[in-house]
Short mmCIF file of C-alpha atoms in Angstrom, two decimals:
data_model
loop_
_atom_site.label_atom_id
_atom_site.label_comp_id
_atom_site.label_asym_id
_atom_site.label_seq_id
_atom_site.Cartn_x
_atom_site.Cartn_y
_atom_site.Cartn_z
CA UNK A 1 370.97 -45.43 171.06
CA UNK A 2 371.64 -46.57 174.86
CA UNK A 3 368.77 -49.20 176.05
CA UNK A 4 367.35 -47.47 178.64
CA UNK A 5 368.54 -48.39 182.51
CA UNK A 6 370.08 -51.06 181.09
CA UNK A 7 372.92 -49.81 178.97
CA UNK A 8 372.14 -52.08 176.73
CA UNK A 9 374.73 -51.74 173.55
CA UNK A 10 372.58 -53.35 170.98
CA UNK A 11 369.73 -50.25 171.34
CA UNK A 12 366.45 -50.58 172.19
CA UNK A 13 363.87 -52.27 170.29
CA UNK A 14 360.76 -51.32 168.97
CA UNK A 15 358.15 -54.17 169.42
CA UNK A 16 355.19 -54.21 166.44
CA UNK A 17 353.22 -56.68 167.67
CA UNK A 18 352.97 -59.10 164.22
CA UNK A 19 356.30 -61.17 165.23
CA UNK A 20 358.54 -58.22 164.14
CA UNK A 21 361.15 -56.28 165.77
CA UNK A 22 362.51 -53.06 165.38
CA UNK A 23 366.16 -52.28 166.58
CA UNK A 24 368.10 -49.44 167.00
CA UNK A 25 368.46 -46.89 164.24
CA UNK A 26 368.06 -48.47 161.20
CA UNK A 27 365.09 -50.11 162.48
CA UNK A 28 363.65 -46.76 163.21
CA UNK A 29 364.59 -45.55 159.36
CA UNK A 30 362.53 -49.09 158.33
CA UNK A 31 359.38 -48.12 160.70
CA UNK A 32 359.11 -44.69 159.27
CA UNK A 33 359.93 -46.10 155.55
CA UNK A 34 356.88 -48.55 156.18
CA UNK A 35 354.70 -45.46 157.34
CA UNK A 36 355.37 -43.51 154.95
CA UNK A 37 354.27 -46.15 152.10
CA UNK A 38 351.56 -46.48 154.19
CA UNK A 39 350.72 -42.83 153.74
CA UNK A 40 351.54 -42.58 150.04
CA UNK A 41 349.11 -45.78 149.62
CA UNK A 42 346.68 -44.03 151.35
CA UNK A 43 347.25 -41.23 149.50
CA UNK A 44 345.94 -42.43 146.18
CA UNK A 45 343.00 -44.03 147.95
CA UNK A 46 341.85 -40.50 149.78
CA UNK A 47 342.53 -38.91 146.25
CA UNK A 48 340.43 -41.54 144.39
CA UNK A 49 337.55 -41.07 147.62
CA UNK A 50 337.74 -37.03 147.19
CA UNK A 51 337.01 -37.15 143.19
CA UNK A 52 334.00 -39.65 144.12
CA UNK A 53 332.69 -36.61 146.55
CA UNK A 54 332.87 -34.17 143.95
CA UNK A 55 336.23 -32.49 145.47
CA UNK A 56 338.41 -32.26 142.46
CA UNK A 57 340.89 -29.97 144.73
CA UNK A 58 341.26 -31.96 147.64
CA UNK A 59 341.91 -35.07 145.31
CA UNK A 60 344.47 -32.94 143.35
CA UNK A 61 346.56 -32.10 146.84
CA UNK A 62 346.50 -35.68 147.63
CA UNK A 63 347.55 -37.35 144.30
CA UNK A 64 350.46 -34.95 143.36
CA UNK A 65 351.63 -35.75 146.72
CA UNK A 66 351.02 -39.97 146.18
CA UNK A 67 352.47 -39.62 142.83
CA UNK A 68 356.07 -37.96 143.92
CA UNK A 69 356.49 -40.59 146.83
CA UNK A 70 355.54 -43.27 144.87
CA UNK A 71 357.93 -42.01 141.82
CA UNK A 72 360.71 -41.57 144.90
CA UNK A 73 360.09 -44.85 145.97
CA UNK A 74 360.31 -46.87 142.65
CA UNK A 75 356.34 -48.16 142.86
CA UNK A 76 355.70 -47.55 139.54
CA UNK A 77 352.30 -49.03 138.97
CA UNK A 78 351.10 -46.52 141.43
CA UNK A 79 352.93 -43.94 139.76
CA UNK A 80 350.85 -44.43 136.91
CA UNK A 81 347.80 -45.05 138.33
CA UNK A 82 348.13 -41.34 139.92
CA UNK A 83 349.07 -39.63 136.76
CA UNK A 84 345.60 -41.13 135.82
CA UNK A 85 343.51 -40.11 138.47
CA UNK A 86 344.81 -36.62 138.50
CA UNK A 87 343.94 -36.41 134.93
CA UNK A 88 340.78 -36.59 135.79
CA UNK A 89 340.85 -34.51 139.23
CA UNK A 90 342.57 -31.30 136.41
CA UNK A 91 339.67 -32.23 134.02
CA UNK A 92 337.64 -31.24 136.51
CA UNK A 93 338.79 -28.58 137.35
CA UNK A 94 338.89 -27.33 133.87
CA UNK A 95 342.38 -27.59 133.77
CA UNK A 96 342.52 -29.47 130.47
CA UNK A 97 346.40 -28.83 129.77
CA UNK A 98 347.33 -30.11 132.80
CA UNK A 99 345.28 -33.14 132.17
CA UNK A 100 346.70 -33.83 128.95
CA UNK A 101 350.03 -33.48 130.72
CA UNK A 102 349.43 -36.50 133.10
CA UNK A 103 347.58 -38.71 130.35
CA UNK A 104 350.91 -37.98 128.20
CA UNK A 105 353.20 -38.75 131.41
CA UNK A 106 350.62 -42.09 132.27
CA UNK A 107 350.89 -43.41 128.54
CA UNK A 108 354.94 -43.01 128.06
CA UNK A 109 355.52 -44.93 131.45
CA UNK A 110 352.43 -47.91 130.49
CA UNK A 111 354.52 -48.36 127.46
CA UNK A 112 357.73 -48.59 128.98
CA UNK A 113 356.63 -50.61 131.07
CA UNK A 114 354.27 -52.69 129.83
CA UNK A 115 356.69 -55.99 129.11
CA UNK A 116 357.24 -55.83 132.82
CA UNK A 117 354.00 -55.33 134.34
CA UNK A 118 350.51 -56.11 133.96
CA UNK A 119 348.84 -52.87 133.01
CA UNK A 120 346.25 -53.24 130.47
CA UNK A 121 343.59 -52.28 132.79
CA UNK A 122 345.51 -48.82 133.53
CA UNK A 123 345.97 -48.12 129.93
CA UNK A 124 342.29 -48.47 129.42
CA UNK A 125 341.48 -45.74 132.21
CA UNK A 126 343.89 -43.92 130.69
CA UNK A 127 342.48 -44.07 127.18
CA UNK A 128 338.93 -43.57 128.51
CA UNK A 129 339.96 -39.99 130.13
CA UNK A 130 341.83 -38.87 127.36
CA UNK A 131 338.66 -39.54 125.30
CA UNK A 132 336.68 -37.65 128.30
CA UNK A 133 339.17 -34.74 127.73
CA UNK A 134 338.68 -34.94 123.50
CA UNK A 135 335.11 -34.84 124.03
CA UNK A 136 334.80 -31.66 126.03
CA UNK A 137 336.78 -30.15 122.83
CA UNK A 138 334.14 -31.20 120.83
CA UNK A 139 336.98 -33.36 118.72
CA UNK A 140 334.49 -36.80 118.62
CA UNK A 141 336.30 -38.51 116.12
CA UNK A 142 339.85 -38.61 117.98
CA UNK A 143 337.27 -39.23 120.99
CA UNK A 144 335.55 -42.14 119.72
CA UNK A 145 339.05 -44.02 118.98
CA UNK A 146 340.27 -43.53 122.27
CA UNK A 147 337.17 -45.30 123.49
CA UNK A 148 337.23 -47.76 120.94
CA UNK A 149 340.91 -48.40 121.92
CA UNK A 150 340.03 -48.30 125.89
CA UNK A 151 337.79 -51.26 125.17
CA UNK A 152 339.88 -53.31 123.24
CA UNK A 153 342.53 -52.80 126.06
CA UNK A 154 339.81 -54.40 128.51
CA UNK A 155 338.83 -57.13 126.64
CA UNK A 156 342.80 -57.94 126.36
CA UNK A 157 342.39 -58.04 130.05
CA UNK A 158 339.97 -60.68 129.84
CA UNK A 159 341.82 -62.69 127.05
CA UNK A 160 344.78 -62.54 129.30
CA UNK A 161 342.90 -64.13 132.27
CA UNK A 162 341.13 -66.49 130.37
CA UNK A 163 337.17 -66.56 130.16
CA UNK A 164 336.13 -69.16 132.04
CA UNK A 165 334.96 -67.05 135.03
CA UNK A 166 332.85 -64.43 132.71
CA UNK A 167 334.80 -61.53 134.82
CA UNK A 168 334.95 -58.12 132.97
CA UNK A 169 337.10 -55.44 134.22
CA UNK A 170 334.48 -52.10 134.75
CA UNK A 171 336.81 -50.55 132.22
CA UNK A 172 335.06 -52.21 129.58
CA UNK A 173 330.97 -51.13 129.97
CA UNK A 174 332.49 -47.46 130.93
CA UNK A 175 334.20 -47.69 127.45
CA UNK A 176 331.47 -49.49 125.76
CA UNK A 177 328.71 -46.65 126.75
CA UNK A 178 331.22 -43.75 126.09
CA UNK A 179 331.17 -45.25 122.34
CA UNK A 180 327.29 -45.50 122.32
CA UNK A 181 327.48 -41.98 123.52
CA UNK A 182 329.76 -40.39 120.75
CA UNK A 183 327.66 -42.31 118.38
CA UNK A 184 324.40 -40.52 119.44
CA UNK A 185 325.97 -37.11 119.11
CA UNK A 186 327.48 -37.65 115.80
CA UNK A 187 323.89 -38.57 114.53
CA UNK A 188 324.11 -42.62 114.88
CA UNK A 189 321.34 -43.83 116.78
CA UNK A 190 320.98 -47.28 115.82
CA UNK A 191 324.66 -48.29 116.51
CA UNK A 192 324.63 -46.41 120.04
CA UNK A 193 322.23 -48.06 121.16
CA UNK A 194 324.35 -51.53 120.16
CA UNK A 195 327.02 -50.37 122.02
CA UNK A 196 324.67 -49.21 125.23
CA UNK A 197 323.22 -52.96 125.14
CA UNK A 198 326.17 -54.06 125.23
CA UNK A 199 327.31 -51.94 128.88
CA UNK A 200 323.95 -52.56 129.96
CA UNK A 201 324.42 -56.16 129.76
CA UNK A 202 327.79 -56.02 131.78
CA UNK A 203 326.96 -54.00 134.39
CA UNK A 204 323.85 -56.60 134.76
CA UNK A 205 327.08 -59.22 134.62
CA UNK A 206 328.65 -56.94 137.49
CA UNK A 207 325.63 -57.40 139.71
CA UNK A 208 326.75 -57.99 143.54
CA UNK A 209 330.32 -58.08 142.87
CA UNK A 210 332.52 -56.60 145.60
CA UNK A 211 329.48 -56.88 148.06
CA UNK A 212 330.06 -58.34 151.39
CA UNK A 213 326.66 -56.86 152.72
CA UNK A 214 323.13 -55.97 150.88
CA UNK A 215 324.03 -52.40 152.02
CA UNK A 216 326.82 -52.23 149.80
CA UNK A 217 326.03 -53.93 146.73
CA UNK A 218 323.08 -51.58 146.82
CA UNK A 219 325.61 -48.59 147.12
CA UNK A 220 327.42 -50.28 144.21
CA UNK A 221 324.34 -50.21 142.08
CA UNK A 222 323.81 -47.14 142.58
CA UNK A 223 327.34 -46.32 141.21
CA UNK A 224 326.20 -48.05 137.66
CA UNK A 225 322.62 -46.21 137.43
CA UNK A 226 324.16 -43.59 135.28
CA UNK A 227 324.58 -46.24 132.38
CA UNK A 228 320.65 -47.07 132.27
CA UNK A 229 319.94 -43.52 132.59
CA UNK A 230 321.86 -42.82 129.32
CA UNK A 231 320.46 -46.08 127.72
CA UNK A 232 316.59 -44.20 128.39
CA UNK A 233 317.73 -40.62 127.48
CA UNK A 234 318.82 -42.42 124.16
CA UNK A 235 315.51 -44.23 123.75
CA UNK A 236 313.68 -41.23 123.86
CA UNK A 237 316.06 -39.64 121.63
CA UNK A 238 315.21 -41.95 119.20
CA UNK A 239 311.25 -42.13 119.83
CA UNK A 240 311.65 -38.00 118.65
CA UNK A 241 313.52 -39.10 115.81
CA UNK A 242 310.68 -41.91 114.60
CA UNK A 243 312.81 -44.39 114.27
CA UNK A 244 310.66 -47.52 114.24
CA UNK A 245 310.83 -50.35 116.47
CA UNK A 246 311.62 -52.76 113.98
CA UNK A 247 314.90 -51.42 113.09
CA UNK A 248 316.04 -51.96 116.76
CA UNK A 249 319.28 -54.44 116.76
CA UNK A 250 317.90 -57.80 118.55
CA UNK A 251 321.07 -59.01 118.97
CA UNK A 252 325.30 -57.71 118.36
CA UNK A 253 325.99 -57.29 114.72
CA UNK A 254 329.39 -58.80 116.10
CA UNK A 255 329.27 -61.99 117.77
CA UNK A 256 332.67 -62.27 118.45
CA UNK A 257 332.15 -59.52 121.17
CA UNK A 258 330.78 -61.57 123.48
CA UNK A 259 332.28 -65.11 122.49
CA UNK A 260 335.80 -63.30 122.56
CA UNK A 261 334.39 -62.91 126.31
CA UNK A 262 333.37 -66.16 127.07
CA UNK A 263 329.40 -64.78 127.69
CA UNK A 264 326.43 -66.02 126.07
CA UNK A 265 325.36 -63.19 123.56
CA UNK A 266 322.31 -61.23 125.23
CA UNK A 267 319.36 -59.82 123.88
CA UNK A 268 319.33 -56.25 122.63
CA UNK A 269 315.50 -56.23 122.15
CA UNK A 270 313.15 -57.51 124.33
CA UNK A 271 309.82 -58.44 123.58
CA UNK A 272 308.77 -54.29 123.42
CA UNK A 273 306.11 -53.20 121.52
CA UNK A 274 307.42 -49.32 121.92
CA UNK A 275 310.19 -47.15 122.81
CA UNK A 276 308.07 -46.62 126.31
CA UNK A 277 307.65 -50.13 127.25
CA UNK A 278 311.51 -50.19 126.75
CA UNK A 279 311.78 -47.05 128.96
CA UNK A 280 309.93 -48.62 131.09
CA UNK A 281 311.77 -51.73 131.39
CA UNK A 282 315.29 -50.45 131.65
CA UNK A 283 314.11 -47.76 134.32
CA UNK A 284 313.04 -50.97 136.65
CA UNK A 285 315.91 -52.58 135.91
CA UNK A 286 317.94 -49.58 137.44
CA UNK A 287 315.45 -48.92 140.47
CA UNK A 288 314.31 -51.92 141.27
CA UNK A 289 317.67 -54.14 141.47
CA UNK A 290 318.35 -53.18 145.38
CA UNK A 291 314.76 -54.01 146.02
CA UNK A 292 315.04 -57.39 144.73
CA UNK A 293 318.65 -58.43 145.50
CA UNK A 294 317.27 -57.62 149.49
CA UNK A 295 314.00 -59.68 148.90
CA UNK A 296 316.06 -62.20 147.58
CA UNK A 297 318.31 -62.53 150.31
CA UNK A 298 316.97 -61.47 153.41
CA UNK A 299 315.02 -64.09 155.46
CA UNK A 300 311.13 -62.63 156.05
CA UNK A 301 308.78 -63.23 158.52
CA UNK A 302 305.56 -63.65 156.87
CA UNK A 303 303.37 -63.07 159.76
CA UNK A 304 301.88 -60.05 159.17
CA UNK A 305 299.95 -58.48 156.02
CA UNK A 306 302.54 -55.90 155.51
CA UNK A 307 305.32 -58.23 155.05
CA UNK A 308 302.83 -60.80 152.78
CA UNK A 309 301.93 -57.52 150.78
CA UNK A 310 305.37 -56.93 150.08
CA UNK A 311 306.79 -60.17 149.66
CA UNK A 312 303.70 -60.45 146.50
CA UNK A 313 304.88 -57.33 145.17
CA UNK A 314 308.62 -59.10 144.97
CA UNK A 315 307.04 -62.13 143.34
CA UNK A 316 305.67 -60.02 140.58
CA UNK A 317 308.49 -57.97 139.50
CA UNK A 318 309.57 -58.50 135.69
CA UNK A 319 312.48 -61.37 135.77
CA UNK A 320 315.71 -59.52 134.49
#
C-alpha cells in the first residue's frame, strides 16, 4: 500500500487511538482479526441475552455462529461455554437430540481440558441442562444425579477459591433447588424442602451482588424469585399432604454442606406455627427485598407525611 501523496514506502497507518498503530497490510489482517473476536465475543453474549428474552431461535443463529469462530480461533473456554448455551437454546426449542449433541460435545472437551483450564463452573451448567433435558423425559433418577453432580462441581468451585469470602457460584442454588424439585415429584417432601432451604439461603447470600445501582440489583432479584416461588408451591404441596409442622427439618441433616462452604449453617424453620405463616414469610422475602434494599439505601426526606408513612412501614417489615 502507497501512503497517500506522500509515497510513503512503509504504507499508511491506521491510528486506534489507545497508543496503538496499525501499518500496512498485516496491520489491516490484525484490525479485522481483533473485530472479528470482538464479534464472536459478542456473539455468545447476544445469544445468552436472546434465551433470557424468550427467543430460543435468535439465540440458536447467534451461538452456532460464536461457537465455529471461537473453535477456528483456538478459544476454547468459549467453545464450550457455547456448546452449553445452545443446549439449552435446542431444549427449547424441543430439539432434545440436538441438545444432547452439544451437552455430549461440551462434556468431552471440559474433560480434555480440564488439567489446563479452570472449568468447574462450566461443567456444572453443563450437568444442570443435561438434568433439565432428563427431566422433560420423565427419566428423574438419571436427572437427580446430574443435579446432584452439578452441585458438587460448584462447591469444588468454592473449595478451589477458598471460603473465606462466603462467594457461591449461582450454579450451586440452581442445582440445589433442581434436587429439591426431583425430590417433590418422586414423592419426597421432607428432603425437598432441605434442599430448597438450602437455595433459598444462597440466593439470600447472593443479595446485591453484581449491582452497581438499586435499579439493577432489583432487576437481579427479580431473576432469583422463581426459587421462592417453588419453595411456596412446595409448602402448599405439603399442607395438602398433612404433613405436620413438626416434622419440618430446622436445620441441614448435613452440616458439612455449609461448613465445606465456609457459611454459618441457617435455619430451615423459622419460628412458624403453620405451613401459611411460612407461605407467608417466604412470599415477603421474595417481594419485599427491592423495597427494602431502596429504603435502606436511598437518603429520604422526611418532611412530609407520605414519606414518614412510608419510611414506618420500612421500619416494620419482618428482619430477614
Amino acid at each position: 500500500m502507497q501512503g497517500a501523496g506522500t509515497g510513503d514506502a512503509q504504507g499508511d497507518s491506521l491510528p486506534l487511538g489507545s497508543g496503538h498503530t496499525f501499518t500496512g497490510d498485516e496491520g489491516i489482517k490484525e484490525l479485522l482479526g481483533q473485530t472479528r473476536s470482538a464479534q464472536d465475543a459478542l456473539g455468545l453474549v447476544l445469544g445468552r441475552a436472546y434465551l433470557a428474552l424468550e427467543q430460543p431461535q435468535l439465540a440458536r443463529e447467534h451461538l452456532e455462529r460464536a461457537a465455529e469462530s471461537h473453535l477456528q480461533a483456538g478459544r476454547w473456554t468459549e467453545v464450550v461455554d457455547s456448546c452449553v448455551e445452545l443446549a439449552r437454546a435446542c431444549r427449547a426449542l424441543g430439539r432434545s437430540a440436538d441438545a444432547a449433541h452439544w451437552l455430549d460435545a461440551s462434556d468431552a472437551m471440559s474433560v480434555s481440558l480440564s488439567r489446563l483450564l479452570p472449568l468447574g463452573r462450566t461443567r456444572a451448567r453443563c450437568s444442570l441442562e443435561r438434568g433439565m433435558l432428563l427431566s422433560q423425559r420423565h427419566e428423574y433418577a438419571a436427572a437427580l444425579q446430574q443435579f446432584r453432580f452439578a452441585a458438587a462441581q460448584a462447591r469444588a468451585v468454592v473449595a478451589s477459591l477458598g471460603t473465606q469470602s462466603g462467594w457461591t457460584p449461582e450454579e450451586l442454588h440452581a442445582a440445589e433447588a433442581a434436587v429439591g424439585r426431583v425430590l417433590w415429584q418422586q414423592g419426597d417432601l421432607l428432603e425437598a424442602f432441605e434442599h430448597y432451604s438450602r437455595a433459598v439461603a444462597l440466593v439470600e447470600r447472593l443479595r446485591g451482588r453484581g449491582a452497581s445501582s438499586l435499579e439493577l440489583r432489583a432487576a437481579y432479584q427479580a431473576t432469583l424469585a422463581w426459587v421462592y416461588d417453588e419453595m411456596i408451591q412446595l409448602l402448599s404441596a405439603m399442607k395438602l399432604q398433612g404433613i405436620a409442622v413438626s416434622q419440618m427439618p430446622r436445620q441441614d441433616s448435613d452440616p458439612s454442606f455449609w461448613s465445606g462452604l465456609g457459611i454459618a449453617p441457617p435455619a430451615y424453620w423459622g419460628e412458624w406455627g403453620s405451613f401459611d405463616d411460612a407461605m407467608v414469610h417466604f412470599s415477603e422475602s421474595s417481594r419485599s427485598r427491592a423495597l427494602r434494599d431502596l429504603l435502606a439505601n436511598a437518603p429520604l426526606s422526611l418532611g412530609d407525611a407520605a414519606t414518614e408513612e412510608l419510611w414506618r412501614r420500612r421500619n416494620e417489615l419482618p428482619s430477614q
